[in-house]
């Protein structure tokens, strides 16, 4: 359901900065990028040879590195522009994070209410009837953040130590 409702293109400018950073990591081993808008050069805190550091950090850029590499491989095999393939692949990056987040949500609900049926109902409602779906099929980072937050909560209340997998 998520996969079929994704747009297939990048929608927000924040993502463009992360894509450029991922591309710079792959191509130059650097975090310096060409600014999306030249006017940014006037207010950017660090400018090196006309390049800047993204103000959006490197978290998404690190997630995007494998997708940039896959787009380069796809471009070399098909002759399509790598940038087009990058945007297409990145537009779907939240789908596995959404599914993982829903898994953690289900497990948390299951632990809280001790009822698998109610936990499943809550998970389906969360996945289909909230903004969870909207953010899952865009390049907004909210679902990725929710995945990591729910994963941390799940780890904190898990019965087993996540590092040793022994009962705590």
mmCIF file of C-alpha atoms in Angstrom:
data_model
loop_
_atom_site.group_PDB
_atom_site.id
_atom_site.type_symbol
_atom_site.label_atom_id
_atom_site.label_comp_id
_atom_site.label_asym_id
_atom_site.label_seq_id
_atom_site.Cartn_x
_atom_site.Cartn_y
_atom_site.Cartn_z
ATOM 1 C CA UNK A 1 0.000 0.000 0.000
ATOM 2 C CA UNK A 2 2.781 2.430 0.913
ATOM 3 C CA UNK A 3 4.853 1.534 -2.138
ATOM 4 C CA UNK A 4 2.011 2.152 -4.582
ATOM 5 C CA UNK A 5 1.129 5.539 -3.105
ATOM 6 C CA UNK A 6 4.655 6.980 -3.158
ATOM 7 C CA UNK A 7 5.221 9.820 -5.589
ATOM 8 C CA UNK A 8 8.411 8.675 -7.335
ATOM 9 C CA UNK A 9 10.083 12.099 -7.085
ATOM 10 C CA UNK A 10 11.735 14.298 -4.466
ATOM 11 C CA UNK A 11 9.376 16.897 -3.036
ATOM 12 C CA UNK A 12 11.209 19.081 -0.523
ATOM 13 C CA UNK A 13 14.337 21.214 -0.647
ATOM 14 C CA UNK A 14 15.785 19.790 2.593
ATOM 15 C CA UNK A 15 16.118 16.436 0.841
ATOM 16 C CA UNK A 16 17.998 18.054 -2.030
ATOM 17 C CA UNK A 17 20.687 19.192 0.416
ATOM 18 C CA UNK A 18 20.998 15.660 1.783
ATOM 19 C CA UNK A 19 21.161 14.195 -1.728
ATOM 20 C CA UNK A 20 23.913 16.631 -2.664
ATOM 21 C CA UNK A 21 25.801 15.750 0.522
ATOM 22 C CA UNK A 22 25.464 12.008 -0.180
ATOM 23 C CA UNK A 23 26.645 12.591 -3.751
ATOM 24 C CA UNK A 24 29.637 14.601 -2.463
ATOM 25 C CA UNK A 25 30.513 11.786 -0.043
ATOM 26 C CA UNK A 26 30.407 9.224 -2.872
ATOM 27 C CA UNK A 27 32.116 11.311 -5.562
ATOM 28 C CA UNK A 28 34.611 13.412 -3.596
ATOM 29 C CA UNK A 29 34.796 11.980 -0.086
ATOM 30 C CA UNK A 30 33.677 15.388 1.164
ATOM 31 C CA UNK A 31 30.719 16.985 2.906
ATOM 32 C CA UNK A 32 31.004 20.190 0.866
ATOM 33 C CA UNK A 33 28.191 20.727 -1.645
ATOM 34 C CA UNK A 34 27.173 23.150 -4.341
ATOM 35 C CA UNK A 35 24.456 25.353 -2.813
ATOM 36 C CA UNK A 36 20.923 24.762 -4.056
ATOM 37 C CA UNK A 37 20.522 28.545 -4.352
ATOM 38 C CA UNK A 38 23.446 30.878 -4.998
ATOM 39 C CA UNK A 39 21.937 33.481 -2.630
ATOM 40 C CA UNK A 40 22.786 31.136 0.244
ATOM 41 C CA UNK A 41 26.484 31.882 -0.282
ATOM 42 C CA UNK A 42 25.934 35.338 1.225
ATOM 43 C CA UNK A 43 24.692 33.967 4.550
ATOM 44 C CA UNK A 44 26.349 30.545 4.754
ATOM 45 C CA UNK A 45 28.625 30.205 7.794
ATOM 46 C CA UNK A 46 31.377 28.376 5.879
ATOM 47 C CA UNK A 47 32.132 28.809 2.209
ATOM 48 C CA UNK A 48 35.023 26.862 0.680
ATOM 49 C CA UNK A 49 35.682 27.391 -3.021
ATOM 50 C CA UNK A 50 32.027 28.292 -3.575
ATOM 51 C CA UNK A 51 30.784 25.237 -1.696
ATOM 52 C CA UNK A 52 28.986 24.987 1.638
ATOM 53 C CA UNK A 53 28.135 22.448 4.295
ATOM 54 C CA UNK A 54 24.484 21.462 4.453
ATOM 55 C CA UNK A 55 22.609 23.044 7.326
ATOM 56 C CA UNK A 56 20.524 19.857 7.591
ATOM 57 C CA UNK A 57 23.258 17.629 8.998
ATOM 58 C CA UNK A 58 24.513 14.318 7.685
ATOM 59 C CA UNK A 59 21.991 11.791 9.046
ATOM 60 C CA UNK A 60 19.909 11.525 5.887
ATOM 61 C CA UNK A 61 22.981 11.859 3.698
ATOM 62 C CA UNK A 62 24.421 8.705 5.280
ATOM 63 C CA UNK A 63 21.124 6.887 4.637
ATOM 64 C CA UNK A 64 21.169 8.146 1.037
ATOM 65 C CA UNK A 65 24.743 7.015 0.219
ATOM 66 C CA UNK A 66 23.684 3.444 -0.756
ATOM 67 C CA UNK A 67 20.841 4.864 -2.859
ATOM 68 C CA UNK A 68 23.211 7.247 -4.654
ATOM 69 C CA UNK A 69 25.535 4.296 -5.341
ATOM 70 C CA UNK A 70 22.591 2.204 -6.622
ATOM 71 C CA UNK A 71 21.518 5.088 -8.879
ATOM 72 C CA UNK A 72 25.039 5.362 -10.298
ATOM 73 C CA UNK A 73 25.069 1.630 -10.997
ATOM 74 C CA UNK A 74 21.603 1.801 -12.554
ATOM 75 C CA UNK A 75 22.643 4.770 -14.684
ATOM 76 C CA UNK A 76 25.725 2.951 -15.956
ATOM 77 C CA UNK A 77 23.599 -0.086 -16.894
ATOM 78 C CA UNK A 78 20.654 1.757 -18.464
ATOM 79 C CA UNK A 79 22.079 5.044 -19.711
ATOM 80 C CA UNK A 80 19.469 6.977 -17.704
ATOM 81 C CA UNK A 81 20.598 10.121 -15.876
ATOM 82 C CA UNK A 82 21.852 9.219 -12.380
ATOM 83 C CA UNK A 83 20.066 12.245 -10.873
ATOM 84 C CA UNK A 84 16.711 10.967 -12.142
ATOM 85 C CA UNK A 85 17.319 7.518 -10.669
ATOM 86 C CA UNK A 86 18.550 9.064 -7.392
ATOM 87 C CA UNK A 87 15.382 11.091 -6.978
ATOM 88 C CA UNK A 88 13.209 8.084 -7.818
ATOM 89 C CA UNK A 89 14.976 5.740 -5.376
ATOM 90 C CA UNK A 90 15.138 8.335 -2.612
ATOM 91 C CA UNK A 91 11.422 9.082 -2.941
ATOM 92 C CA UNK A 92 10.798 5.540 -1.658
ATOM 93 C CA UNK A 93 13.399 5.495 1.124
ATOM 94 C CA UNK A 94 10.810 5.924 3.883
ATOM 95 C CA UNK A 95 8.840 2.785 2.993
ATOM 96 C CA UNK A 96 11.107 0.328 4.882
ATOM 97 C CA UNK A 97 11.393 2.805 7.779
ATOM 98 C CA UNK A 98 7.588 3.048 7.884
ATOM 99 C CA UNK A 99 7.205 -0.713 7.979
ATOM 100 C CA UNK A 100 9.896 -0.998 10.652
ATOM 101 C CA UNK A 101 8.285 1.797 12.654
ATOM 102 C CA UNK A 102 4.924 0.057 12.487
ATOM 103 C CA UNK A 103 6.569 -3.159 13.651
ATOM 104 C CA UNK A 104 8.040 -1.351 16.687
ATOM 105 C CA UNK A 105 4.681 0.369 17.293
ATOM 106 C CA UNK A 106 2.928 -3.021 17.229
ATOM 107 C CA UNK A 107 5.431 -4.540 19.651
ATOM 108 C CA UNK A 108 5.099 -1.573 22.027
ATOM 109 C CA UNK A 109 1.290 -1.736 21.907
ATOM 110 C CA UNK A 110 1.430 -5.477 22.447
ATOM 111 C CA UNK A 111 3.542 -4.977 25.577
ATOM 112 C CA UNK A 112 1.346 -2.163 26.878
ATOM 113 C CA UNK A 113 -2.097 -3.726 26.423
ATOM 114 C CA UNK A 114 -1.129 -7.421 26.569
ATOM 115 C CA UNK A 115 -3.579 -8.098 23.749
ATOM 116 C CA UNK A 116 -2.347 -8.945 20.258
ATOM 117 C CA UNK A 117 -5.698 -8.153 18.597
ATOM 118 C CA UNK A 118 -5.851 -4.654 20.067
ATOM 119 C CA UNK A 119 -2.188 -4.067 19.229
ATOM 120 C CA UNK A 120 -2.772 -5.125 15.614
ATOM 121 C CA UNK A 121 -5.871 -2.919 15.336
ATOM 122 C CA UNK A 122 -3.970 0.064 16.729
ATOM 123 C CA UNK A 123 -1.115 -0.577 14.300
ATOM 124 C CA UNK A 124 -3.396 -0.809 11.270
ATOM 125 C CA UNK A 125 -5.195 2.367 12.322
ATOM 126 C CA UNK A 126 -1.871 4.140 12.862
ATOM 127 C CA UNK A 127 -0.549 3.011 9.478
ATOM 128 C CA UNK A 128 -3.622 3.778 7.389
ATOM 129 C CA UNK A 129 -5.578 6.511 9.159
ATOM 130 C CA UNK A 130 -2.955 8.996 10.325
ATOM 131 C CA UNK A 131 -0.215 11.189 8.920
ATOM 132 C CA UNK A 132 2.023 8.125 9.250
ATOM 133 C CA UNK A 133 0.970 7.105 5.751
ATOM 134 C CA UNK A 134 1.434 10.577 4.282
ATOM 135 C CA UNK A 135 4.957 10.907 5.644
ATOM 136 C CA UNK A 136 5.838 7.346 4.636
ATOM 137 C CA UNK A 137 5.385 8.062 0.946
ATOM 138 C CA UNK A 138 7.254 11.353 0.779
ATOM 139 C CA UNK A 139 10.857 12.350 1.285
ATOM 140 C CA UNK A 140 10.077 14.059 4.611
ATOM 141 C CA UNK A 141 12.253 12.602 7.377
ATOM 142 C CA UNK A 142 9.562 12.327 10.071
ATOM 143 C CA UNK A 143 8.969 8.611 9.508
ATOM 144 C CA UNK A 144 12.685 7.854 9.632
ATOM 145 C CA UNK A 145 12.858 9.731 12.922
ATOM 146 C CA UNK A 146 9.772 7.887 14.215
ATOM 147 C CA UNK A 147 11.405 4.563 13.288
ATOM 148 C CA UNK A 148 14.507 5.323 15.341
ATOM 149 C CA UNK A 149 12.513 6.716 18.283
ATOM 150 C CA UNK A 150 10.108 3.758 18.374
ATOM 151 C CA UNK A 151 13.070 1.400 17.985
ATOM 152 C CA UNK A 152 14.787 3.008 20.985
ATOM 153 C CA UNK A 153 11.615 2.732 23.068
ATOM 154 C CA UNK A 154 11.190 -0.884 22.063
ATOM 155 C CA UNK A 155 14.797 -1.627 22.988
ATOM 156 C CA UNK A 156 14.398 0.065 26.371
ATOM 157 C CA UNK A 157 11.392 -2.003 27.400
ATOM 158 C CA UNK A 158 12.379 -5.280 25.704
ATOM 159 C CA UNK A 159 12.646 -8.317 27.914
ATOM 160 C CA UNK A 160 16.027 -9.191 26.449
ATOM 161 C CA UNK A 161 19.214 -7.178 26.513
ATOM 162 C CA UNK A 162 19.591 -6.081 22.839
ATOM 163 C CA UNK A 163 23.373 -6.515 22.949
ATOM 164 C CA UNK A 164 23.503 -9.990 24.471
ATOM 165 C CA UNK A 165 19.944 -11.204 23.665
ATOM 166 C CA UNK A 166 19.765 -12.650 27.178
ATOM 167 C CA UNK A 167 16.750 -12.129 29.406
ATOM 168 C CA UNK A 168 17.160 -9.079 31.625
#
